[in-house]
Tab-separated table of C-alpha atoms in Angstrom:
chain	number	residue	atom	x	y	z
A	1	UNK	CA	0.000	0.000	0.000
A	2	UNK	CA	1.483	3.223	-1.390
A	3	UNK	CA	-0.606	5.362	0.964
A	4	UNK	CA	-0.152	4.608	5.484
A	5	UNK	CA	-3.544	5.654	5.754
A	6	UNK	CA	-6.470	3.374	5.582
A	7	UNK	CA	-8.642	6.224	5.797
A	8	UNK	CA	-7.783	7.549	2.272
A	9	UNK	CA	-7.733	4.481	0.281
A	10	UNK	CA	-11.801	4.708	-0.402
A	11	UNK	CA	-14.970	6.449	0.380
A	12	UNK	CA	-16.345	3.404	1.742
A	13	UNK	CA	-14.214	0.262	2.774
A	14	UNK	CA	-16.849	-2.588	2.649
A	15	UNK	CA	-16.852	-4.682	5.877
A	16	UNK	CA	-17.100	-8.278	4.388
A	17	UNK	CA	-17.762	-11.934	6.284
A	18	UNK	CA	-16.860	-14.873	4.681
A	19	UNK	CA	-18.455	-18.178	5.108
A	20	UNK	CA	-17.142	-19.755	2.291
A	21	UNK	CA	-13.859	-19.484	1.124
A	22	UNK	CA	-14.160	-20.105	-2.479
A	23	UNK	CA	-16.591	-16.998	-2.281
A	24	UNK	CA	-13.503	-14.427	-1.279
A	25	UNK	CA	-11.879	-14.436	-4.457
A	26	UNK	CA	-14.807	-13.365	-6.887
A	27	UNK	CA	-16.493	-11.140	-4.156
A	28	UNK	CA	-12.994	-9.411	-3.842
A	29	UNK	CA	-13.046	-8.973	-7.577
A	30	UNK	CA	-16.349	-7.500	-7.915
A	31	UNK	CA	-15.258	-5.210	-5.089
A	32	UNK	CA	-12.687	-4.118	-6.295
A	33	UNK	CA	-13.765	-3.830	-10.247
A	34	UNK	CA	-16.647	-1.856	-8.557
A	35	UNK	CA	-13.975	0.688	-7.503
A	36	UNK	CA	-13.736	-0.694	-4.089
A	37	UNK	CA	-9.654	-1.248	-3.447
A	38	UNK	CA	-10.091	-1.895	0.397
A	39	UNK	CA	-11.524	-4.772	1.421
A	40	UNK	CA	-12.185	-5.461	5.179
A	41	UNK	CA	-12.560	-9.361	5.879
A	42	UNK	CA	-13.804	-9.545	9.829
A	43	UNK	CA	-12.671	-12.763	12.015
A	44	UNK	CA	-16.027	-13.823	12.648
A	45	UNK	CA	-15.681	-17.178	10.498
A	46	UNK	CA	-13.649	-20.148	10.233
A	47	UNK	CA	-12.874	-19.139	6.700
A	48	UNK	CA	-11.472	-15.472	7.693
A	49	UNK	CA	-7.882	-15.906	7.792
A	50	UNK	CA	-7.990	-18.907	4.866
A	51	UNK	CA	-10.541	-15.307	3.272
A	52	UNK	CA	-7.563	-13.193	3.533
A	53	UNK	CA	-5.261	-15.174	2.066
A	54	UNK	CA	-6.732	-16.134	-1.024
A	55	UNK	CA	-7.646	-12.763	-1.379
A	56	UNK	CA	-3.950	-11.405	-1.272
A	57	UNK	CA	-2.546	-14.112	-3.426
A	58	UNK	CA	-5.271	-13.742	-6.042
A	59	UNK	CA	-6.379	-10.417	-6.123
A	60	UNK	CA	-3.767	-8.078	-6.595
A	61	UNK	CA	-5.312	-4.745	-7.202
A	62	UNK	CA	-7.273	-5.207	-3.902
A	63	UNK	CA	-6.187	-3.933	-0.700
A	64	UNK	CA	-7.091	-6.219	2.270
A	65	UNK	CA	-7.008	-6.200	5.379
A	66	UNK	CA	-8.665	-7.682	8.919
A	67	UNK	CA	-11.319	-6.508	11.016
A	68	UNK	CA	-12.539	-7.674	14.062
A	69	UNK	CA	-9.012	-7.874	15.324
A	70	UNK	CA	-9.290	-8.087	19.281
A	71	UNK	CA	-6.381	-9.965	19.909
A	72	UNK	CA	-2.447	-10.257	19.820
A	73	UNK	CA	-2.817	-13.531	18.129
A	74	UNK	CA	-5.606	-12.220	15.942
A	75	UNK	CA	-3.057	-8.965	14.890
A	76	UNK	CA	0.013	-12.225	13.767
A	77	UNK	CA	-2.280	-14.269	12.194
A	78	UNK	CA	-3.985	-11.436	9.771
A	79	UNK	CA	-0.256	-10.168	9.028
A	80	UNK	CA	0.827	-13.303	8.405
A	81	UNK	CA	-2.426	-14.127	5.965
A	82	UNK	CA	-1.701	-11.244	4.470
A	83	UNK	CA	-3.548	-8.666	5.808
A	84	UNK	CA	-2.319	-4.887	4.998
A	85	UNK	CA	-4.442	-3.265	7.514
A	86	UNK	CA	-5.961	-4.065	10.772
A	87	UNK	CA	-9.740	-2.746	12.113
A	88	UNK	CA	-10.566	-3.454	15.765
A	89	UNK	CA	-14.036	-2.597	17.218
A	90	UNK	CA	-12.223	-1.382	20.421
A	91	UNK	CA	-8.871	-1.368	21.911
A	92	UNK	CA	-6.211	-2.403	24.803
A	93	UNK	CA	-3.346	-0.927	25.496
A	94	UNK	CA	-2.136	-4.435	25.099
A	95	UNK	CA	-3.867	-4.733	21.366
A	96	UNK	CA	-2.394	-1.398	20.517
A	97	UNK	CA	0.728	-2.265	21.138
A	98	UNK	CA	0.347	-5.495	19.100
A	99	UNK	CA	-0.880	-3.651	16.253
A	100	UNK	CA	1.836	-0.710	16.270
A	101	UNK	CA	4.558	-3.522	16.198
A	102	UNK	CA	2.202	-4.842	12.920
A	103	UNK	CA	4.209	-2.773	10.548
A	104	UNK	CA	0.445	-2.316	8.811
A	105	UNK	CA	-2.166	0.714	9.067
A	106	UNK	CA	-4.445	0.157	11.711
A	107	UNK	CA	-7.511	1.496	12.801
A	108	UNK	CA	-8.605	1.041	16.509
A	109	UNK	CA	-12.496	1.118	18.038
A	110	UNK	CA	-13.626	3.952	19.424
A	111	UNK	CA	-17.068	4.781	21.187
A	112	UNK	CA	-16.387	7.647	23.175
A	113	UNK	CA	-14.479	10.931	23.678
A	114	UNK	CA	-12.226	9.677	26.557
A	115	UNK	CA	-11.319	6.799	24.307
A	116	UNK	CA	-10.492	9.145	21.709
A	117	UNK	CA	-8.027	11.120	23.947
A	118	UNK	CA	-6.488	8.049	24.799
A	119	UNK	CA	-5.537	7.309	21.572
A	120	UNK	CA	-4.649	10.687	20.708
A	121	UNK	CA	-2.482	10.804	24.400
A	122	UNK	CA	-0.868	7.547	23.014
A	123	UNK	CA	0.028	8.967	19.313
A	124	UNK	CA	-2.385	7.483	17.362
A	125	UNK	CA	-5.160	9.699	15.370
A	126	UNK	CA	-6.690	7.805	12.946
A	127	UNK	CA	-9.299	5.550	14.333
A	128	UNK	CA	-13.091	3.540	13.857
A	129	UNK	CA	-15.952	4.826	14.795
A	130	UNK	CA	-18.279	1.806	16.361
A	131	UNK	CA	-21.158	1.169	16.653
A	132	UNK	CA	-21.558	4.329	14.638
A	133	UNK	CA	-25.482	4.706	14.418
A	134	UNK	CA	-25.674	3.431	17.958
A	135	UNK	CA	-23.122	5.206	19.412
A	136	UNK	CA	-24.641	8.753	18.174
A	137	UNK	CA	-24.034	8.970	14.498
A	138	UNK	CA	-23.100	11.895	12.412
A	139	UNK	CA	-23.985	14.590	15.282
A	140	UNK	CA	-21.981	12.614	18.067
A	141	UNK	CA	-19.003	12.965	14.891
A	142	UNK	CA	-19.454	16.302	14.488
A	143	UNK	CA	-19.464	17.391	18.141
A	144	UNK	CA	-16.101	15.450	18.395
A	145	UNK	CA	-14.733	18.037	15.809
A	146	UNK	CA	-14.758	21.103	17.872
A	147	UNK	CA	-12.310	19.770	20.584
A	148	UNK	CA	-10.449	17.249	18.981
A	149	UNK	CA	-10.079	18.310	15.621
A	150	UNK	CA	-6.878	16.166	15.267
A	151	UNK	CA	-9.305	12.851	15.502
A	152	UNK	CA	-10.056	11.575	12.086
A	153	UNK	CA	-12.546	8.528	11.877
A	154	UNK	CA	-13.737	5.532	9.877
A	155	UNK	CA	-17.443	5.298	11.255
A	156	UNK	CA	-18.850	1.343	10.484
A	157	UNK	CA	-22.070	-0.045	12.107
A	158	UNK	CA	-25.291	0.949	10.764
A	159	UNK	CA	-24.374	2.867	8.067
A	160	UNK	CA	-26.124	2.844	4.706
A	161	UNK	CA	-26.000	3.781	1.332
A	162	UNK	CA	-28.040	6.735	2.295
A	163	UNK	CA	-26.590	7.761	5.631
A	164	UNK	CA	-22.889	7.662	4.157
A	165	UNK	CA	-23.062	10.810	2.605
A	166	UNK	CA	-23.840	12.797	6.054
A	167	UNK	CA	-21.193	11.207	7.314
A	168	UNK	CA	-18.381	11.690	4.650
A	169	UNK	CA	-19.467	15.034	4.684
A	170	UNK	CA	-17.991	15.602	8.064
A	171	UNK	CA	-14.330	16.942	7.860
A	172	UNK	CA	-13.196	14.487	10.255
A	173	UNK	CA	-14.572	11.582	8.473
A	174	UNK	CA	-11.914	9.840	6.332
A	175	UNK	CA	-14.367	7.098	4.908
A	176	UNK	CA	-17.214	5.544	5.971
A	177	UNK	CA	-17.632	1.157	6.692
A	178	UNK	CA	-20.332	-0.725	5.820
A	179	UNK	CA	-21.737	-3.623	4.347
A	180	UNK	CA	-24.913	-2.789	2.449
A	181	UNK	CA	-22.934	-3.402	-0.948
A	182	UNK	CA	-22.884	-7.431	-0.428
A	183	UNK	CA	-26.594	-8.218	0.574
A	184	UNK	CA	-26.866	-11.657	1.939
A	185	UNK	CA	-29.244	-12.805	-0.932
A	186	UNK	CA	-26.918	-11.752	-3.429
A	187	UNK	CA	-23.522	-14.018	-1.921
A	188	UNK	CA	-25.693	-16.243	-1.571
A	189	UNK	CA	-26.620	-16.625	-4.907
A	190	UNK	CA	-22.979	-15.834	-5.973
A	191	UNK	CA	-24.398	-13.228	-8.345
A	192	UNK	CA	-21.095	-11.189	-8.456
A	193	UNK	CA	-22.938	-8.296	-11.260
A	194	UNK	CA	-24.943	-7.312	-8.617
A	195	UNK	CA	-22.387	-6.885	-6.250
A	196	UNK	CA	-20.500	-5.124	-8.351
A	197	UNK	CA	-23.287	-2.595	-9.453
A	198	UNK	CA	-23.480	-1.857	-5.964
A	199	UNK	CA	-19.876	-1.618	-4.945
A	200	UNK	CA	-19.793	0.805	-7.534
A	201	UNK	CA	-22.572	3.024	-6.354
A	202	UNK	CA	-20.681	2.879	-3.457
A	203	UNK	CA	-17.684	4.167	-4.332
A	204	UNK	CA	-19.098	7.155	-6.403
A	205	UNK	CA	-20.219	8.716	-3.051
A	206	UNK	CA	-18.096	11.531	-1.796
């Protein structure tokens, strides 16, 4: 990755669970032929890491890289699948310092605004926003930018194809996560047009 920041590799970064291996490699393609470079791939599954990998050996304009990352272990395992970022939906001081040592972007969870001067107290400004909708949305955001204008953030959980905008309109909004590109229905049905039509809606928003 030509660029440290995971934040300015996309508008959107699509947030993507994979149940079936064989699926990563075409969905990644669609993704990324969409217009979609970064490519999340949570832990949730079995077939994450085994995800990642394929994904990095066979897809080589695509950028991916783990979510879900909660762990030390997790952090070695994505880096050594390949990963070339790292998402967590919160953080440690213990999976900080995991990630840091990476030698990969990283973005760690953030809910509120003393977790946000944590990070900032520890050197690290570029960070996830989650839950987003839950956790306040786009006004929670842009109260954040008065104080800490330093913060930037990569808000995932809830958002849609039509709250994105509001969001990437905030000046301390980097890009927006989500997952409302690869409905259920159409991995299912492996119908990789459709997934591509949508990841490339996606990536038109600004």
């Amino acid at each position: 990755m030509t660029d440290s920041s995971v934040l300015d590799l996309a508008p959107v970064v699509p947030v993507v669970v994979v149940e079936d291996v064989a699926d990563a490699v075409p969905l990644a393609r669609a993704l990324v032929a969409g217009g979609l470079r970064a490519i999340e791939v949570t832990l949730r599954t079995p077939a994450a890491l085994d995800a990642i990998r394929a994904v990095a050996d066979e897809v080589p304009d695509a950028v991916v890289g783990a979510g879900t990352v909660i762990s030390p272990q997790n952090v070695a395992d994505s880096v050594a699948a390949g990963a070339r970022f790292l998402v967590s939906p919160g953080w440690t001081d213990t999976l900080l310092a995991a990630m840091k040592e990476s030698g990969v972007p990283f973005l760690p969870g953030v809910s509120t605004t003393s977790e946000v001067v944590a990070l900032l107290e520890r050197g690290v400004s570029e960070m996830k926003f989650f839950p987003a909708e839950a956790a306040g949305g786009v006004p929670y955001l842009k109260s954040l930018a008065g104080p800490l204008p330093q913060a930037r953030f990569c808000p995932t959980g809830g958002v849609s194809l039509g709250s994105a905008p509001s969001y990437l309109a905030l000046k301390n909004v980097g890009c927006v996560g989500g997952s409302w590109m690869l409905p259920a229905d159409a991995v299912a049905a492996k119908d990789w047009a459709r997934i591509e039509t949508l990841a490339r809606e996606a990536a038109g928003l600004k």
